[in-house]
PDB file of C-alpha atoms in Angstrom:
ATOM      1  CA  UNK T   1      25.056  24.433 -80.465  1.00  0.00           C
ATOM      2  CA  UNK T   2      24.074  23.822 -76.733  1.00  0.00           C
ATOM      3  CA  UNK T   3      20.757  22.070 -77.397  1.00  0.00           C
ATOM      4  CA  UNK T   4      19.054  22.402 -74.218  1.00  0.00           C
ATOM      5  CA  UNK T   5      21.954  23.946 -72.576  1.00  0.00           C
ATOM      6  CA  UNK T   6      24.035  21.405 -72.892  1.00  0.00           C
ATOM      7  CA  UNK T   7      26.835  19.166 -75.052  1.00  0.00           C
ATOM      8  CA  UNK T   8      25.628  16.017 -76.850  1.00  0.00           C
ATOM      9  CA  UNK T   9      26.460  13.909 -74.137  1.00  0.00           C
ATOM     10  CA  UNK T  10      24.864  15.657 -71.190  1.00  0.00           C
ATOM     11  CA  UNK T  11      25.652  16.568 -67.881  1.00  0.00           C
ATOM     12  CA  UNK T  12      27.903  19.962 -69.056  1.00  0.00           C
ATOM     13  CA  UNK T  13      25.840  22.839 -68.798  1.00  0.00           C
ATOM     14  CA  UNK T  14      26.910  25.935 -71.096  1.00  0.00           C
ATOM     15  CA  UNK T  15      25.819  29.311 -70.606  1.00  0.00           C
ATOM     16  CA  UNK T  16      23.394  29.985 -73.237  1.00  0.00           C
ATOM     17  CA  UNK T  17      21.688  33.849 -74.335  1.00  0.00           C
ATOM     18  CA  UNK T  18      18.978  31.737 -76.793  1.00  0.00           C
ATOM     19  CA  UNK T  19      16.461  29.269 -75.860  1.00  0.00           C
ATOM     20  CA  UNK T  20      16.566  25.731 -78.466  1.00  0.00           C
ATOM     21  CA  UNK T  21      13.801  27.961 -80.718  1.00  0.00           C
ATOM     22  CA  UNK T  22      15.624  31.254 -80.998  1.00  0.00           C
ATOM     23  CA  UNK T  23      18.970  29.342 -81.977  1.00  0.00           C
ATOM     24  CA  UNK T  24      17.131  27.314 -84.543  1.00  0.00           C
ATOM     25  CA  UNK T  25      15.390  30.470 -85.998  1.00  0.00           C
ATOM     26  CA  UNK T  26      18.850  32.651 -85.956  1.00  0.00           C
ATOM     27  CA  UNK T  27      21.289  29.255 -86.593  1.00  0.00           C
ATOM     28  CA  UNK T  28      18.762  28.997 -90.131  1.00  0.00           C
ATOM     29  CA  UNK T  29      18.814  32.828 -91.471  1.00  0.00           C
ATOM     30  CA  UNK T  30      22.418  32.996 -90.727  1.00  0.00           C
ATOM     31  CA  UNK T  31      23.181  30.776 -93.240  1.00  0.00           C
ATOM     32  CA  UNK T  32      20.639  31.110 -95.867  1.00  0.00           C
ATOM     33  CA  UNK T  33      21.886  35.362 -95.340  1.00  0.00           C
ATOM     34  CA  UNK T  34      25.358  34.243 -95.913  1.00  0.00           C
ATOM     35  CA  UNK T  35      24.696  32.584 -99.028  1.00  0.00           C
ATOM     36  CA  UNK T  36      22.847  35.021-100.337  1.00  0.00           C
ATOM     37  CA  UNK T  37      25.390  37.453-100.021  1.00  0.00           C
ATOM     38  CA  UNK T  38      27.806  34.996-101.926  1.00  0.00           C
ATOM     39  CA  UNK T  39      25.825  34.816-104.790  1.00  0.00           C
ATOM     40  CA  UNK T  40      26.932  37.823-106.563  1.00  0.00           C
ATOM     41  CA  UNK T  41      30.330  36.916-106.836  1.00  0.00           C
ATOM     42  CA  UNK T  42      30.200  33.130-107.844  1.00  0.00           C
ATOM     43  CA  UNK T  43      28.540  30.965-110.487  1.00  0.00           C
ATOM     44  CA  UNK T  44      27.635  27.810-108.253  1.00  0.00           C
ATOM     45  CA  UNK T  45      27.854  27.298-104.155  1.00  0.00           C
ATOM     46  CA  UNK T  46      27.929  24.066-102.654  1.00  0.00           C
ATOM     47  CA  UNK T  47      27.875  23.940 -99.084  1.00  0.00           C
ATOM     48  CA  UNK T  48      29.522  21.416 -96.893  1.00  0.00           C
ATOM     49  CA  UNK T  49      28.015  21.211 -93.334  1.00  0.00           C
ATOM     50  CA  UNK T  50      29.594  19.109 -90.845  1.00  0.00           C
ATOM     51  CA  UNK T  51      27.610  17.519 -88.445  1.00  0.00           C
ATOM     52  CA  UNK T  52      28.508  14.842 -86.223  1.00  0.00           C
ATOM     53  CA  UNK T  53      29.896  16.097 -83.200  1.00  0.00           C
ATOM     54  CA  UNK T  54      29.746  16.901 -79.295  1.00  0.00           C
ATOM     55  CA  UNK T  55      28.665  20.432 -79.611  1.00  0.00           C
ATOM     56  CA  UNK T  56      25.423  20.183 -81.785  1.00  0.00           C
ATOM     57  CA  UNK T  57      24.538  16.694 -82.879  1.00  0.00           C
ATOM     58  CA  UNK T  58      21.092  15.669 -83.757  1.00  0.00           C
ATOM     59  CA  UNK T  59      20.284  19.556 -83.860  1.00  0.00           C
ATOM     60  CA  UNK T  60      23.197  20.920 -85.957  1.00  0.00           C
ATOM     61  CA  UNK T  61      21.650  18.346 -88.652  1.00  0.00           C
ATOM     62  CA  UNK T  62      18.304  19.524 -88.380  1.00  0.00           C
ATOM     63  CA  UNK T  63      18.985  23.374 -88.492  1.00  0.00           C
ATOM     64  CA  UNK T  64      21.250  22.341 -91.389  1.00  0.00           C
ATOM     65  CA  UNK T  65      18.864  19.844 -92.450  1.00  0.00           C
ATOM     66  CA  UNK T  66      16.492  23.199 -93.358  1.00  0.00           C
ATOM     67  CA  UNK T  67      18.722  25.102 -94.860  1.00  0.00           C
ATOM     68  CA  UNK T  68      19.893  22.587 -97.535  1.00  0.00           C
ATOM     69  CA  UNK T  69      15.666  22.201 -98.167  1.00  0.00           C
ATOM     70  CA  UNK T  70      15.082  26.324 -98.224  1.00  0.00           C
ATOM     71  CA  UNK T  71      18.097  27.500-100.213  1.00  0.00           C
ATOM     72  CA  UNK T  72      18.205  24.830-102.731  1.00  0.00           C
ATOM     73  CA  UNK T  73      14.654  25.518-103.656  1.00  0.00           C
ATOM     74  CA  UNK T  74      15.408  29.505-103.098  1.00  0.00           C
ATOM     75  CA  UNK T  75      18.973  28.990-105.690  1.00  0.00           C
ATOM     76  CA  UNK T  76      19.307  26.651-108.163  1.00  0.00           C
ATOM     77  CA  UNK T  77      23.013  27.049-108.624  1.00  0.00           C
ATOM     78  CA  UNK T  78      23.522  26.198-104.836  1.00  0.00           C
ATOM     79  CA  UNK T  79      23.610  22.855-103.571  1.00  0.00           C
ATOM     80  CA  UNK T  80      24.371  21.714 -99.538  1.00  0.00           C
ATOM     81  CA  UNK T  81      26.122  18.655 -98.581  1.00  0.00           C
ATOM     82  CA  UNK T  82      25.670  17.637 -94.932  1.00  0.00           C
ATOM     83  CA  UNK T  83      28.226  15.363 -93.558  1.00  0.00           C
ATOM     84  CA  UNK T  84      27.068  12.691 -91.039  1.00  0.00           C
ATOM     85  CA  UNK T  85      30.335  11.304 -90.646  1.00  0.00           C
ATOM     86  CA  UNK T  86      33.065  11.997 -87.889  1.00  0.00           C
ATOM     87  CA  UNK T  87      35.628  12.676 -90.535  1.00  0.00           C
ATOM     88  CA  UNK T  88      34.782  12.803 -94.525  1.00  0.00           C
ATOM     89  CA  UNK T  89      36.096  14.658 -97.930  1.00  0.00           C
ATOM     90  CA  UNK T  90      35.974  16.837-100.754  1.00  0.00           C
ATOM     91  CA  UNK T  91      37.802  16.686-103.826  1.00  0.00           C
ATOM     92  CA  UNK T  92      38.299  20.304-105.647  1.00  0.00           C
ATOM     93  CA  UNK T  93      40.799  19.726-108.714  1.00  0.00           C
ATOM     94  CA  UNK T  94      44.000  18.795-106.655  1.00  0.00           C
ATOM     95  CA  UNK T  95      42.824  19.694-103.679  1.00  0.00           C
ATOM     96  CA  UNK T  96      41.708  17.606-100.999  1.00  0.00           C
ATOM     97  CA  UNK T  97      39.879  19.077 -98.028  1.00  0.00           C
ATOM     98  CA  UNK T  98      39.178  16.087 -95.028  1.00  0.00           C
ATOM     99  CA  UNK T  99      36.677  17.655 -92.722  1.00  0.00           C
ATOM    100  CA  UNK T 100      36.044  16.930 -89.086  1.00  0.00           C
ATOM    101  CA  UNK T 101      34.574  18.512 -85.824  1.00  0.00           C
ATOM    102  CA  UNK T 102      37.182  17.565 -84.004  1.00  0.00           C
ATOM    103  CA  UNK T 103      35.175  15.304 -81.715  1.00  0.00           C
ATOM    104  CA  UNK T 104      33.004  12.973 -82.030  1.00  0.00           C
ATOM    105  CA  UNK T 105      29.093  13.115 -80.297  1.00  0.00           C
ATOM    106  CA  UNK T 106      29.472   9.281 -78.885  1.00  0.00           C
ATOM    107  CA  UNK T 107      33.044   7.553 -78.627  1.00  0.00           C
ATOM    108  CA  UNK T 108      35.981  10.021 -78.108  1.00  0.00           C
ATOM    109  CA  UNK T 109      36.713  10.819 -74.675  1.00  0.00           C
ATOM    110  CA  UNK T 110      39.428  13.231 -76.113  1.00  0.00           C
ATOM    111  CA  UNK T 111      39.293  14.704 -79.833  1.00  0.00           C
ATOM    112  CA  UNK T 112      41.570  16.009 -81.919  1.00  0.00           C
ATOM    113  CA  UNK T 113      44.055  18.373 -80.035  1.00  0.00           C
ATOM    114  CA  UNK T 114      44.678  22.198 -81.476  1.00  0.00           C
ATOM    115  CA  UNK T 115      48.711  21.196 -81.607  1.00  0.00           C
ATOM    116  CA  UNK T 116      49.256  17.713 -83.829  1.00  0.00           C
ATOM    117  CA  UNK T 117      51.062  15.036 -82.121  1.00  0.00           C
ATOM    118  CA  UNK T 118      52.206  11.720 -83.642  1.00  0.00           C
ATOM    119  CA  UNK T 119      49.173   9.784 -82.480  1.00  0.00           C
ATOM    120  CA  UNK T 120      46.837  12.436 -84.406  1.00  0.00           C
ATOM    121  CA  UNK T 121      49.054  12.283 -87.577  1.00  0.00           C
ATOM    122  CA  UNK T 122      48.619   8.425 -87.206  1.00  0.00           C
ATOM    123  CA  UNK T 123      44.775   8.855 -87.094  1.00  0.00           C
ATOM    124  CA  UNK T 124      44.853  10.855 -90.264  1.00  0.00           C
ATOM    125  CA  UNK T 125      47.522   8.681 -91.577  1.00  0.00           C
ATOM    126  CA  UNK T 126      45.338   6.438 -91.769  1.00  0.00           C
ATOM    127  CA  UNK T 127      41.958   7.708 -92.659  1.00  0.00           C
ATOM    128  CA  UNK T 128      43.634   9.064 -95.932  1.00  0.00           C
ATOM    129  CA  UNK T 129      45.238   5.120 -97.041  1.00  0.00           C
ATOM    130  CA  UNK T 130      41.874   3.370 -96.259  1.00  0.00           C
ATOM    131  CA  UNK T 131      40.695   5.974 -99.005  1.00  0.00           C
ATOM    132  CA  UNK T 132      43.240   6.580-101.314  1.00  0.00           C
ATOM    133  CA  UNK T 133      43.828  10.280-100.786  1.00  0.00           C
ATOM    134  CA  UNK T 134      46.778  11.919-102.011  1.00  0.00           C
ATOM    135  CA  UNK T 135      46.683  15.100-103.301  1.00  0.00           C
ATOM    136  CA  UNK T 136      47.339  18.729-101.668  1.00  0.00           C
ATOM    137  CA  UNK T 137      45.616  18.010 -98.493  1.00  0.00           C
ATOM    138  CA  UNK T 138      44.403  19.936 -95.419  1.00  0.00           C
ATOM    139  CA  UNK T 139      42.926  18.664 -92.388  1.00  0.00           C
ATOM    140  CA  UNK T 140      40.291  20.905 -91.111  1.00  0.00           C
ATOM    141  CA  UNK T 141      38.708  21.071 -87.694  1.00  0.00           C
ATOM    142  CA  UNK T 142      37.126  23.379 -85.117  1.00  0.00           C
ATOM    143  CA  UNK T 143      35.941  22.064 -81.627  1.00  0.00           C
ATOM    144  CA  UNK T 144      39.416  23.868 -79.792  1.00  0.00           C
ATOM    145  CA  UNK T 145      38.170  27.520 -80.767  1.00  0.00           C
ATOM    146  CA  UNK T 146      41.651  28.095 -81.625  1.00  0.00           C
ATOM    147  CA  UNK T 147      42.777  30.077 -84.940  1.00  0.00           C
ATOM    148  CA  UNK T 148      46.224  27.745 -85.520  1.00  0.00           C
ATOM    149  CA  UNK T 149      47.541  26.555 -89.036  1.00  0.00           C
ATOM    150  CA  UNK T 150      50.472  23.774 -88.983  1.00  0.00           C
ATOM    151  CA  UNK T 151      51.979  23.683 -92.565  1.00  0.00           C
ATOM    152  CA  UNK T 152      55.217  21.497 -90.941  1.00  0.00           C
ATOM    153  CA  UNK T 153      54.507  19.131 -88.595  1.00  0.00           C
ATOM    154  CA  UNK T 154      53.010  15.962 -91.120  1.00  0.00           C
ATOM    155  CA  UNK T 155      54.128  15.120 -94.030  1.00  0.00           C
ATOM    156  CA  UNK T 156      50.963  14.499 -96.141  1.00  0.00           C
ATOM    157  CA  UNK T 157      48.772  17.035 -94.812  1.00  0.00           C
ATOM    158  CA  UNK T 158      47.877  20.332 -93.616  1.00  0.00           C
ATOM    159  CA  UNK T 159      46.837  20.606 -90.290  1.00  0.00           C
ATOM    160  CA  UNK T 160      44.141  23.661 -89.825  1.00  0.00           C
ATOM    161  CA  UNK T 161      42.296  24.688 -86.654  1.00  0.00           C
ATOM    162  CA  UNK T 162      39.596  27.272 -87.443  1.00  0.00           C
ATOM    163  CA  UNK T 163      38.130  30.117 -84.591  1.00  0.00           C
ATOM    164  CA  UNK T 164      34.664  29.877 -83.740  1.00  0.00           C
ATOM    165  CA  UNK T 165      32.212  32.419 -84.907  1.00  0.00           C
ATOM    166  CA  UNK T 166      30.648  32.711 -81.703  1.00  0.00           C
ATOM    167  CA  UNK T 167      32.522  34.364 -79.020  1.00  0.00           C
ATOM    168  CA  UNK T 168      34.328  32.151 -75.757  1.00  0.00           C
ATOM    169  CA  UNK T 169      32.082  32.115 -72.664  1.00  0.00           C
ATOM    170  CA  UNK T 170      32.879  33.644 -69.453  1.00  0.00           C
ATOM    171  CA  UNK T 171      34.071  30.225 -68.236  1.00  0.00           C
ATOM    172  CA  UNK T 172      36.734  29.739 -70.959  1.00  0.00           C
ATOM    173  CA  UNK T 173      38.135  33.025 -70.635  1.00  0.00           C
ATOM    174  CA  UNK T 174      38.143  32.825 -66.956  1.00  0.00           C
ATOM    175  CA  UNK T 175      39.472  29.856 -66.795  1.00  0.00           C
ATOM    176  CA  UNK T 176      41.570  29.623 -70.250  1.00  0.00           C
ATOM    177  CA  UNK T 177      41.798  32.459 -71.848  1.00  0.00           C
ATOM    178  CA  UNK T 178      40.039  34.764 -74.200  1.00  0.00           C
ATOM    179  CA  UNK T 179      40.669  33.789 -77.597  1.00  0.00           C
ATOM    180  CA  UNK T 180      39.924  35.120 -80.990  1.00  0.00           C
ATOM    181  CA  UNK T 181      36.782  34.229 -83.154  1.00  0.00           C
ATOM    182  CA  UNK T 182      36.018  34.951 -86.412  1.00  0.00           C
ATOM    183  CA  UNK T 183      35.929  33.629 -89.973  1.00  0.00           C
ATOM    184  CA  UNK T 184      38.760  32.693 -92.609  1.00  0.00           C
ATOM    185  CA  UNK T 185      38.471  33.168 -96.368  1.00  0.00           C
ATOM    186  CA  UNK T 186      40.767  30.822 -98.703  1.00  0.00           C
ATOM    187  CA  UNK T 187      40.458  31.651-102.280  1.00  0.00           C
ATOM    188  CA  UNK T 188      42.574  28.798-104.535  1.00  0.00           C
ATOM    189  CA  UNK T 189      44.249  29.210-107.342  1.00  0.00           C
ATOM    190  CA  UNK T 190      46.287  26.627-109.570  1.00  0.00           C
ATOM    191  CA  UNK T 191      49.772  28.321-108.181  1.00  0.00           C
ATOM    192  CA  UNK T 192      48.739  29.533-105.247  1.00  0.00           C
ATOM    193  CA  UNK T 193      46.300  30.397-102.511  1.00  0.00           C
ATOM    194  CA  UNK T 194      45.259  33.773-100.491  1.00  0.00           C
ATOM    195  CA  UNK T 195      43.745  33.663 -97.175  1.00  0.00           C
ATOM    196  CA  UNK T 196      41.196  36.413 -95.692  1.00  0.00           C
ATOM    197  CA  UNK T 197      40.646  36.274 -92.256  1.00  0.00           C
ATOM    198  CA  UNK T 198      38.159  38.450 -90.475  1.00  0.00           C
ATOM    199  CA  UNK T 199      38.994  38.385 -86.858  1.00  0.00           C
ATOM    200  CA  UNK T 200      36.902  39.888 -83.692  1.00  0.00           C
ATOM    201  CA  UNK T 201      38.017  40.389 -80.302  1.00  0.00           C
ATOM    202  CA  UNK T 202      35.460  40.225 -77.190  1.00  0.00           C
ATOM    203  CA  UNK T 203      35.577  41.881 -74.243  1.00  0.00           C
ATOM    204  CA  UNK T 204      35.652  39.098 -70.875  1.00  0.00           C
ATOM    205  CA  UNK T 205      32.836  37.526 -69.796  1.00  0.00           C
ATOM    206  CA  UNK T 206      30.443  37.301 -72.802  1.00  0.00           C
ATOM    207  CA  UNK T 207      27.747  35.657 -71.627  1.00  0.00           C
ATOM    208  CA  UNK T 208      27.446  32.927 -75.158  1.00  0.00           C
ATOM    209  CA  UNK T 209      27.810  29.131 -75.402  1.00  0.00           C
ATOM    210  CA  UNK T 210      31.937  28.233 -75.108  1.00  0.00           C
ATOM    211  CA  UNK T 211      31.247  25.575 -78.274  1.00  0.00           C
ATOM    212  CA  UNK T 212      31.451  26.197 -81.926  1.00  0.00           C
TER     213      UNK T 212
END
C-alpha cells in the first residue's frame, strides 16, 4: 500500500509511518504469522490475494508474490492464489465468492461505490453471464474502507464492503470521517453461515496510509 508514498497512478501523496522496505518486510510476516496461526484449526488453507488495484499494484503482487513462495514451501497443506485480474472467482461447493478491489490501477476514474446503484448491479450483472455464475453469490470489495453488507438491493448477489485493517489517515477523518477497521470472519455451513467480526476504533489523526 502507498508504494513510494503514493497511489498507483501518482500524483496523490498519502501519509505514510513505513518507508517501501519496512512495509515489504512487515506487509510479508503479517501474512505468513496469520497463517500460521490458522493452521491449528484447519486441514488445508488456500489463500486468495487480490491484486490489481489503485492502492498497491505492482507491489501488492510482489509482497504477495513472496509469501505464496515462503509459506508454500514452509506448509504443504497451504496453497496461495494471487489474482491479477480486476474482478475474478472462487467456487466453494455452492458458493460463489467474485472478488475485486474495488478499483482498478489503470482505467476507472471511479470504482465501485460502498452503496450499490443500478449501474454497479449492471457491471456485476454482467461479469457473472459472460461466466456462467449462478450459485449463492457475494460480491466482495474493499477500496471504500467501509464495513457495509447489502443482502437486498440485487437480485443475484450479495453485495459486501469489507473495513480496512489499517486505520483511516488524518486526512480521511478530517475530512470524512473516522471509520471502523478491522477484520471479518465467515465460517459456512450447508444451512447456514456465522460471521465474526473483530472491530477496532482509532483515535483522530493516526498518522497511517488512508488505503487498504
Amino acid at each position: 500500500d502507498g508504494y513510494d508514498g503514493q497511489t498507483v497512478r501518482k500524483g496523490h501523496h498519502l501519509p505514510q509511518n513505513m518507508d517501501n522496505q519496512k512495509a515489504f518486510d512487515v506487509g510479508l510476516r503479517f501474512k505468513i504469522k496469520l497463517v500460521q496461526s490458522l493452521i491449528p484449526y484447519y486441514d488445508k488453507i488456500i489463500c486468495h490475494n487480490v491484486c490489481e488495484d489503485n492502492h498497491a499494484g505492482s507491489f501488492g503482487y510482489i509482497v504477495n508474490s513472496a509469501f505464496k513462495t515462503a509459506i508454500e514451501m514452509m506448509l504443504p497443506n497451504v496453497s496461495v492464489i494471487n489474482l491479477r485480474k480486476f474482478i475474478e472467482f472462487y467456487k466453494v461447493g455452492k458458493y460463489i465468492f467474485v472478488l475485486s478491489h474495488g478499483k482498478d490501477s489503470v482505467s476507472l476514474k471511479f470504482g465501485f461505490k460502498p452503496k450499490l446503484d443500478k449501474i454497479q448491479e449492471n457491471k456485476i450483472d454482467n461479469y457473472l453471464d459472460r461466466n456462467g455464475l449462478k450459485g449463492i453469490i457475494e460480491f466482495s470489495k474493499g477500496d471504500s474502507h467501509q464495513y457495509l453488507f447489502d443482502n437486498s438491493t440485487a437480485q443475484r448477489f450479495n453485495y459486501y464492503n469489507y473495513p480496512a485493517l489499517s486505520p483511516s489517515s488524518a486526512w480521511v477523518q478530517i475530512n470524512f470521517q473516522q471509520g471502523i477497521s478491522g477484520f471479518i470472519m465467515f465460517n459456512y455451513y450447508e444451512d447456514r453461515k456465522v460471521i465474526n467480526e473483530c472491530i477496532i476504533n482509532h483515535s483522530l489523526t493516526t498518522n497511517t496510509s488512508d488505503n487498504g
